[in-house]
Short mmCIF file of C-alpha atoms and ligand atoms in Angstrom, two decimals:
data_model
loop_
_atom_site.label_atom_id
_atom_site.label_comp_id
_atom_site.label_asym_id
_atom_site.label_seq_id
_atom_site.Cartn_x
_atom_site.Cartn_y
_atom_site.Cartn_z
CA MET A 1 12.86 -34.05 -7.66
CA ILE A 2 12.63 -32.74 -4.09
CA TYR A 3 11.59 -29.14 -3.63
CA LEU A 4 13.33 -27.32 -0.78
CA ASP A 5 12.81 -23.69 -1.78
CA ASN A 6 9.49 -23.15 -0.02
CA ALA A 7 10.47 -19.66 1.16
CA ALA A 8 10.42 -18.60 -2.51
CA THR A 9 6.98 -20.07 -3.05
CA THR A 10 4.95 -23.11 -2.03
CA PRO A 11 2.93 -25.58 -4.09
CA MET A 12 -0.76 -24.68 -4.00
CA PHE A 13 -3.20 -26.80 -1.99
CA GLU A 14 -5.55 -28.82 -4.23
CA GLY A 15 -8.44 -27.45 -2.17
CA ALA A 16 -7.35 -23.86 -2.87
CA MET A 17 -7.16 -24.64 -6.61
CA GLU A 18 -10.67 -26.03 -6.53
CA VAL A 19 -11.97 -22.92 -4.75
CA MET A 20 -10.32 -20.73 -7.38
CA ARG A 21 -11.99 -22.64 -10.19
CA GLN A 22 -15.33 -22.54 -8.44
CA GLU A 23 -15.14 -18.78 -7.79
CA ALA A 24 -14.00 -17.99 -11.33
CA CYS A 25 -16.78 -20.08 -12.77
CA CYS A 26 -19.74 -19.26 -10.58
CA ASN A 27 -19.05 -16.11 -8.56
CA PHE A 28 -17.47 -13.93 -11.23
CA TYR A 29 -19.53 -10.82 -10.47
CA ASN A 30 -17.77 -7.58 -9.64
CA PRO A 31 -17.98 -7.23 -5.83
CA SER A 32 -18.48 -3.46 -6.18
CA ALA A 33 -21.60 -3.77 -8.38
CA GLY A 34 -25.03 -3.07 -6.89
CA TYR A 35 -27.12 -6.15 -7.79
CA HIS A 36 -27.75 -9.12 -5.58
CA ALA A 37 -25.25 -11.56 -7.14
CA ALA A 38 -22.48 -8.98 -6.74
CA LEU A 39 -23.45 -8.23 -3.15
CA ASN A 40 -23.00 -11.90 -2.37
CA VAL A 41 -19.46 -11.74 -3.73
CA SER A 42 -18.80 -8.67 -1.58
CA LYS A 43 -20.13 -10.55 1.47
CA SER A 44 -17.93 -13.49 0.64
CA LEU A 45 -14.89 -11.15 0.59
CA ASN A 46 -15.89 -9.89 4.02
CA GLU A 47 -16.00 -13.49 5.28
CA ALA A 48 -12.44 -13.91 4.03
CA ARG A 49 -11.43 -10.74 5.93
CA LYS A 50 -12.89 -12.26 9.11
CA THR A 51 -11.02 -15.53 8.58
CA LEU A 52 -7.74 -13.66 8.17
CA LEU A 53 -8.30 -11.40 11.20
CA GLU A 54 -9.08 -14.43 13.32
CA LYS A 55 -5.94 -16.30 12.24
CA LEU A 56 -3.88 -13.15 12.82
CA GLY A 57 -5.25 -12.83 16.35
CA ALA A 58 -6.68 -9.36 15.75
CA ARG A 59 -10.03 -8.39 17.22
CA LYS A 60 -9.92 -4.86 15.80
CA GLY A 61 -8.71 -3.55 12.48
CA ASP A 62 -9.20 -4.22 8.78
CA ILE A 63 -7.84 -6.40 6.05
CA ILE A 64 -6.92 -4.63 2.81
CA PHE A 65 -6.57 -7.11 -0.04
CA THR A 66 -3.63 -6.46 -2.36
CA SER A 67 -1.72 -8.13 -5.19
CA GLY A 68 0.77 -9.58 -2.72
CA ALA A 69 3.36 -8.66 -0.15
CA THR A 70 5.35 -6.30 -2.35
CA GLU A 71 2.30 -4.09 -2.77
CA SER A 72 1.29 -4.44 0.90
CA ASN A 73 4.78 -3.34 1.97
CA ASN A 74 4.72 -0.36 -0.41
CA LEU A 75 1.28 0.66 0.89
CA ALA A 76 2.35 0.32 4.52
CA ILE A 77 5.44 2.45 4.00
CA PHE A 78 4.41 5.13 1.50
CA GLY A 79 0.88 5.18 2.94
CA SER A 80 2.33 6.12 6.34
CA VAL A 81 4.54 8.94 5.12
CA ARG A 82 3.66 12.35 6.52
CA GLY A 83 5.29 15.74 6.05
CA GLY A 84 7.09 17.75 8.69
CA LYS A 85 9.96 16.40 10.75
CA THR A 86 9.14 12.70 10.46
CA GLU A 87 11.62 9.84 10.55
CA TYR A 88 11.42 6.20 9.43
CA VAL A 89 13.14 3.17 10.91
CA PHE A 90 13.87 -0.12 9.12
CA SER A 91 15.91 -3.17 9.94
CA GLY A 92 18.94 -3.98 7.83
CA GLY A 93 17.43 -7.43 7.34
CA GLU A 94 14.42 -6.47 5.27
CA HIS A 95 13.27 -8.14 2.07
CA PRO A 96 13.87 -5.99 -1.06
CA SER A 97 10.17 -5.05 -1.17
CA VAL A 98 10.71 -3.13 2.09
CA TYR A 99 14.40 -2.27 1.72
CA ASN A 100 14.10 -0.77 -1.75
CA THR A 101 10.92 1.10 -0.76
CA ALA A 102 12.83 2.56 2.19
CA ARG A 103 15.63 3.57 -0.20
CA ALA A 104 13.07 5.22 -2.49
CA LEU A 105 11.70 7.14 0.49
CA GLN A 106 15.25 8.22 1.32
CA ASP A 107 15.77 9.37 -2.29
CA LYS A 108 12.67 11.53 -1.95
CA GLY A 109 14.24 13.28 1.05
CA GLY A 110 12.80 11.13 3.89
CA VAL A 111 14.92 10.69 7.02
CA VAL A 112 15.51 6.92 7.07
CA HIS A 113 17.46 4.84 9.62
CA PHE A 114 18.57 1.27 8.98
CA VAL A 115 19.16 -0.78 12.14
CA PRO A 116 22.03 -3.31 11.89
CA LEU A 117 21.63 -7.03 12.52
CA GLY A 118 23.26 -9.06 15.27
CA LYS A 119 25.24 -12.27 14.69
CA ASN A 120 22.11 -14.36 15.29
CA GLY A 121 20.32 -12.68 12.37
CA GLN A 122 17.92 -10.70 14.56
CA ILE A 123 17.97 -6.92 14.69
CA ASP A 124 20.28 -5.29 17.20
CA TYR A 125 17.72 -4.06 19.77
CA ASP A 126 20.18 -1.66 21.43
CA GLU A 127 20.79 0.04 18.07
CA LEU A 128 17.05 0.12 17.46
CA GLU A 129 16.52 1.91 20.77
CA LYS A 130 19.07 4.56 19.76
CA VAL A 131 17.25 5.63 16.59
CA ILE A 132 13.64 5.76 17.83
CA ASN A 133 12.60 9.25 18.95
CA ASP A 134 9.54 11.50 19.06
CA ARG A 135 9.91 12.28 15.33
CA THR A 136 9.60 8.57 14.42
CA ARG A 137 6.54 7.97 12.26
CA LEU A 138 7.07 4.35 11.24
CA ILE A 139 9.14 1.40 12.42
CA SER A 140 9.20 -1.47 9.94
CA ILE A 141 10.76 -4.77 11.03
CA ILE A 142 10.57 -8.15 9.30
CA HIS A 143 9.01 -10.90 11.47
CA VAL A 144 10.88 -13.97 10.16
CA SER A 145 13.88 -13.42 7.90
CA ASN A 146 13.37 -14.91 4.45
CA GLU A 147 17.14 -15.47 4.24
CA THR A 148 17.99 -17.04 7.60
CA GLY A 149 14.79 -17.94 9.45
CA ALA A 150 15.73 -15.57 12.31
CA ILE A 151 12.63 -14.50 14.26
CA ASN A 152 12.61 -10.91 15.48
CA ASP A 153 11.15 -10.18 18.89
CA ILE A 154 8.32 -7.93 17.75
CA LYS A 155 6.98 -7.44 21.29
CA ARG A 156 10.32 -5.91 22.21
CA VAL A 157 9.98 -3.57 19.20
CA THR A 158 6.46 -2.42 20.12
CA LEU A 159 7.48 -1.90 23.76
CA LEU A 160 10.32 0.35 22.58
CA ARG A 161 7.82 2.20 20.41
CA ASP A 162 5.46 2.63 23.40
CA LYS A 163 8.30 4.04 25.48
CA LEU A 164 10.07 6.27 22.95
CA ALA A 165 7.56 7.15 20.22
CA PRO A 166 4.00 6.31 21.29
CA ASN A 167 2.53 7.85 18.12
CA ALA A 168 4.73 5.84 15.74
CA LEU A 169 3.27 2.98 13.70
CA VAL A 170 4.85 -0.47 13.77
CA HIS A 171 4.75 -2.33 10.45
CA VAL A 172 5.80 -5.97 10.21
CA ASP A 173 6.50 -7.94 7.05
CA GLY A 174 5.02 -11.26 8.14
CA VAL A 175 5.37 -13.15 4.87
CA GLN A 176 7.55 -15.93 6.31
CA ALA A 177 5.71 -15.94 9.66
CA PHE A 178 1.98 -16.00 8.94
CA CYS A 179 0.55 -19.53 8.98
CA LYS A 180 4.01 -20.78 10.02
CA ILE A 181 4.64 -19.55 13.56
CA GLN A 182 2.06 -18.84 16.24
CA PHE A 183 1.44 -15.23 17.30
CA SER A 184 -1.36 -12.75 17.91
CA LEU A 185 -1.28 -9.24 16.45
CA ASP A 186 -3.25 -7.92 19.43
CA GLN A 187 -0.69 -9.28 21.87
CA LEU A 188 2.23 -8.01 19.83
CA GLY A 189 0.74 -4.50 19.44
CA ILE A 190 1.28 -4.26 15.69
CA ASP A 191 -0.37 -1.56 13.52
CA LEU A 192 0.34 -2.89 10.03
CA TYR A 193 1.06 -6.49 8.99
CA THR A 194 1.90 -7.86 5.54
CA ILE A 195 1.02 -11.34 4.26
CA SER A 196 1.29 -13.16 0.93
CA ALA A 197 -0.84 -16.16 -0.11
CA HIS A 198 1.72 -18.03 -2.22
CA LYS A 199 3.98 -18.59 0.78
CA PHE A 200 1.40 -20.80 2.51
CA GLY A 201 -0.22 -22.88 -0.22
CA GLY A 202 -2.34 -20.14 -1.80
CA PRO A 203 -2.04 -18.60 -5.26
CA LYS A 204 0.53 -16.05 -6.41
CA GLY A 205 -0.46 -12.43 -6.94
CA VAL A 206 -2.69 -12.09 -3.87
CA GLY A 207 -2.00 -10.93 -0.35
CA ALA A 208 -3.18 -8.51 2.27
CA LEU A 209 -2.21 -5.72 4.60
CA TYR A 210 -3.68 -5.73 8.11
CA VAL A 211 -4.42 -2.18 9.20
CA LYS A 212 -5.30 -1.53 12.84
CA ASN A 213 -6.48 2.04 12.25
CA LYS A 214 -7.39 3.02 8.70
CA GLN A 215 -7.16 6.74 9.51
CA ALA A 216 -3.41 6.34 9.97
CA LEU A 217 -2.88 5.26 6.36
CA LYS A 218 -3.26 7.02 2.98
CA ASN A 219 -3.84 5.34 -0.36
CA ILE A 220 -0.96 5.15 -2.82
CA VAL A 221 -3.00 4.16 -5.89
CA TYR A 222 -5.96 6.19 -7.14
CA GLY A 223 -9.13 4.80 -8.63
CA GLY A 224 -12.59 3.56 -7.75
CA GLY A 225 -12.04 3.51 -3.99
CA GLN A 226 -12.26 -0.23 -3.33
CA GLU A 227 -10.91 -1.64 -0.05
CA GLY A 228 -12.10 1.36 1.93
CA GLY A 229 -10.30 3.69 -0.45
CA LEU A 230 -6.91 2.24 0.48
CA ARG A 231 -6.50 -0.01 -2.54
CA SER A 232 -8.48 0.86 -5.64
CA GLY A 233 -8.96 -1.83 -8.27
CA THR A 234 -11.33 -4.78 -8.52
CA GLU A 235 -10.35 -7.42 -6.00
CA ASN A 236 -8.89 -10.76 -7.09
CA VAL A 237 -11.89 -12.62 -5.66
CA ALA A 238 -10.87 -16.13 -6.74
CA GLY A 239 -7.37 -15.60 -5.37
CA ILE A 240 -8.66 -14.17 -2.10
CA LYS A 241 -11.09 -17.06 -1.54
CA ALA A 242 -8.32 -19.55 -2.33
CA MET A 243 -6.07 -17.75 0.18
CA GLU A 244 -8.89 -18.00 2.73
CA TRP A 245 -9.17 -21.75 2.08
CA ALA A 246 -5.46 -22.16 2.79
CA VAL A 247 -5.68 -20.11 5.99
CA LYS A 248 -8.64 -22.16 7.24
CA ASN A 249 -6.94 -25.48 6.55
CA ILE A 250 -3.52 -24.84 8.06
CA ASP A 251 -2.82 -26.13 11.56
CA VAL A 252 0.02 -23.77 12.51
CA GLY A 253 1.02 -25.61 15.70
CA ALA A 254 1.08 -29.09 14.18
CA ASN A 255 2.90 -27.86 11.08
CA PHE A 256 5.53 -26.10 13.18
CA LYS A 257 6.23 -29.28 15.16
CA ASN A 258 6.43 -31.39 12.04
CA THR A 259 8.75 -28.92 10.31
CA GLU A 260 11.01 -28.86 13.39
CA LEU A 261 11.32 -32.62 13.07
CA LEU A 262 11.95 -32.41 9.31
CA GLN A 263 14.70 -29.85 9.82
CA LYS A 264 16.31 -31.95 12.57
CA ILE A 265 16.34 -35.07 10.38
CA PHE A 266 17.66 -33.07 7.42
CA LEU A 267 20.55 -31.60 9.43
CA GLU A 268 21.43 -34.99 10.97
CA ASN A 269 21.87 -36.44 7.49
CA LEU A 270 24.15 -33.70 6.16
CA ASP A 271 27.89 -34.15 5.68
CA LYS A 272 29.65 -32.92 8.85
CA LYS A 273 31.65 -30.28 6.93
CA ILE A 274 28.45 -28.40 6.13
CA THR A 275 27.54 -25.70 8.67
CA TRP A 276 24.46 -23.57 9.28
CA LEU A 277 23.17 -20.53 11.12
CA GLU A 278 21.03 -21.57 14.11
CA THR A 279 17.76 -19.62 14.09
CA ASP A 280 14.29 -20.11 15.51
CA SER A 281 12.09 -20.76 12.47
CA PRO A 282 12.34 -24.41 11.43
CA TYR A 283 11.08 -23.47 7.97
CA ILE A 284 14.23 -21.70 6.71
CA ILE A 285 17.91 -22.47 7.19
CA SER A 286 21.01 -20.87 5.73
CA LEU A 287 23.69 -23.47 5.02
CA SER A 288 27.39 -22.94 4.27
CA PHE A 289 29.40 -25.33 2.11
CA PRO A 290 33.08 -24.60 2.83
CA GLY A 291 35.23 -24.54 -0.30
CA VAL A 292 32.33 -24.68 -2.76
CA ASN A 293 30.41 -21.98 -4.59
CA GLY A 294 26.74 -22.16 -3.55
CA GLU A 295 25.46 -21.38 -7.01
CA THR A 296 27.59 -24.16 -8.58
CA LEU A 297 26.15 -26.62 -6.08
CA MET A 298 22.60 -25.37 -6.65
CA ARG A 299 22.96 -26.01 -10.39
CA ALA A 300 24.58 -29.42 -9.88
CA LEU A 301 21.61 -30.41 -7.73
CA GLU A 302 18.90 -28.97 -9.93
CA ASN A 303 17.48 -32.26 -11.26
CA GLU A 304 17.41 -33.89 -7.83
CA VAL A 305 16.92 -31.25 -5.14
CA ILE A 306 15.80 -27.65 -5.62
CA VAL A 307 17.34 -25.23 -3.14
CA GLY A 308 17.75 -21.45 -3.27
CA THR A 309 20.66 -19.04 -3.18
CA GLY A 310 18.53 -16.64 -1.12
CA SER A 311 15.39 -14.69 -1.88
CA ALA A 312 14.39 -14.94 -5.53
CA CYS A 313 14.41 -11.18 -5.71
CA SER A 314 17.95 -10.83 -4.38
CA ALA A 315 19.36 -13.89 -6.17
CA LYS A 316 19.96 -11.73 -9.23
CA HIS A 317 22.14 -9.28 -7.32
CA ALA A 318 25.77 -9.81 -6.45
CA GLY A 319 26.51 -10.45 -2.81
CA ASN A 320 23.93 -10.75 -0.12
CA ARG A 321 23.05 -7.70 1.94
CA ILE A 322 21.61 -9.74 4.75
CA LEU A 323 24.33 -12.37 5.21
CA GLU A 324 26.85 -9.52 4.97
CA GLY A 325 24.87 -7.68 7.66
CA ILE A 326 25.19 -10.67 9.98
CA GLY A 327 28.95 -10.61 9.50
CA PHE A 328 29.53 -13.44 6.99
CA ASN A 329 32.71 -12.83 4.96
CA LYS A 330 32.68 -12.89 1.13
CA ASP A 331 33.75 -16.56 0.93
CA LYS A 332 31.05 -17.65 3.37
CA ILE A 333 28.41 -15.69 1.46
CA LYS A 334 29.51 -17.29 -1.82
CA SER A 335 29.35 -20.74 -0.28
CA SER A 336 25.85 -20.24 1.17
CA LEU A 337 22.56 -21.76 0.10
CA ARG A 338 19.09 -21.43 1.57
CA VAL A 339 17.00 -24.51 2.28
CA SER A 340 13.34 -24.00 3.15
CA PHE A 341 10.87 -26.70 4.12
CA ASN A 342 7.18 -27.37 3.69
CA ALA A 343 5.38 -28.94 6.65
CA TYR A 344 3.74 -31.49 4.34
CA GLN A 345 7.00 -33.06 3.14
CA SER A 346 7.98 -36.53 4.29
CA GLN A 347 10.91 -37.52 6.49
CA ASP A 348 12.15 -39.78 3.68
CA GLU A 349 12.19 -36.87 1.29
CA VAL A 350 14.29 -34.61 3.51
CA THR A 351 16.65 -37.49 4.42
CA LYS A 352 17.19 -38.23 0.74
CA ALA A 353 17.68 -34.53 -0.01
CA ALA A 354 20.33 -34.14 2.71
CA LYS A 355 22.22 -37.21 1.48
CA THR A 356 22.10 -36.08 -2.16
CA ILE A 357 23.26 -32.56 -1.24
CA SER A 358 26.17 -34.05 0.71
CA VAL A 359 27.23 -36.34 -2.19
CA ARG A 360 27.13 -33.51 -4.76
CA TYR A 361 28.97 -31.19 -2.36
CA ASN A 362 31.81 -33.67 -1.91
CA GLU A 363 32.02 -34.29 -5.66
CA ILE A 364 32.45 -30.57 -6.36
CA LEU A 365 34.89 -30.23 -3.46
CA GLU A 366 37.05 -33.02 -5.00
CA LYS A 367 37.03 -31.24 -8.38
CA VAL A 368 38.03 -27.83 -7.07
CA LYS A 369 40.81 -29.18 -4.82
N1 LIG B 1 8.56 -10.20 2.03
C1 LIG B 1 9.17 -11.38 2.27
C2 LIG B 1 9.78 -11.62 3.62
C3 LIG B 1 9.24 -12.35 1.28
O1 LIG B 1 9.86 -13.52 1.52
C4 LIG B 1 8.64 -12.10 0.01
C5 LIG B 1 8.70 -13.13 -1.10
N2 LIG B 1 10.00 -13.48 -1.49
C6 LIG B 1 8.00 -10.86 -0.20
C7 LIG B 1 7.99 -9.95 0.83
C8 LIG B 1 7.35 -10.52 -1.51
O2 LIG B 1 6.16 -11.26 -1.65
P1 LIG B 1 5.26 -11.22 -2.97
O3 LIG B 1 5.86 -12.24 -3.88
O4 LIG B 1 3.89 -11.59 -2.51
O5 LIG B 1 5.31 -9.82 -3.50
#
């Protein structure tokens, strides 16, 4: 069985598993306790913060550990909300953990703007420029689309912020970008950045929010005041240290190159009737199978190749907000599947996967004719 749904989650590194076991066994102390053994755990969490900041290219700022990207996104958005005449800007291409949070903010009376997507899957920068103004408090734009692999030009977003709303915060959901594409938060001028460990070989249920200036954010959960008061609750130490192991052991540049090659080989081996949306991240690609229902094909393939019908969270909902936003018609959306690679897969694996997908596609096409 070949796994090509790495945007949903990735297999954990053996090294990260070993770290988790080691931490759970030998460093189980509560990092907030006052005795020596606990202080060592607290120090070890601070080392993990440093590792993350370094990989993110941030010299200033803090890392707030969370239970994953969904929580980080909620904290970034609801933690930024202020009263008065404030407005909030989101792209139409956000993951449900941002999109539904934005909708919840709207339901509570917040003034929320959704910026449409262009045909290439990126946000429409002209439309973005139109909605940013001096009332804008937060602009939240996904870095790499979990549906299409489109990479948004975040520098362009922060430059628009600098010009039109210098006091606004820029939040970026970087789940499909961190440890996959090269960037530096300092260079991009980002205030808040979301990451999730299980998308890059770490465990599920652990992630972080980078916060450039803690004063700009308010806590959304109340409790013992851990994580500088921004995220109460005892930290998932074993998970955090395993995430740190993954971060330390990933060579982003080499992995990117290898994944580019894997994607190229995969596409070369697909049946010519199959089309795809060209985007910049080699890790994710949205394929269309003319004349065939994507879900039928996904099930037919299940014992040989695992692919996705889109983000796991949106797979349960009818239609696809993001593909619709790019301008795909209903038939094209129904015939779409998402393939997402892991840099550590072999060329043979992806070649075999492409050939198998093509055979099953043609079989179904014959049947429905
Ligand atoms: N944002 C994006 C872009 C994602 O792909 C995902 C995972 N599907 C999430 C947020 C949610 O991540 P988590 O599972 O850590 O809550």
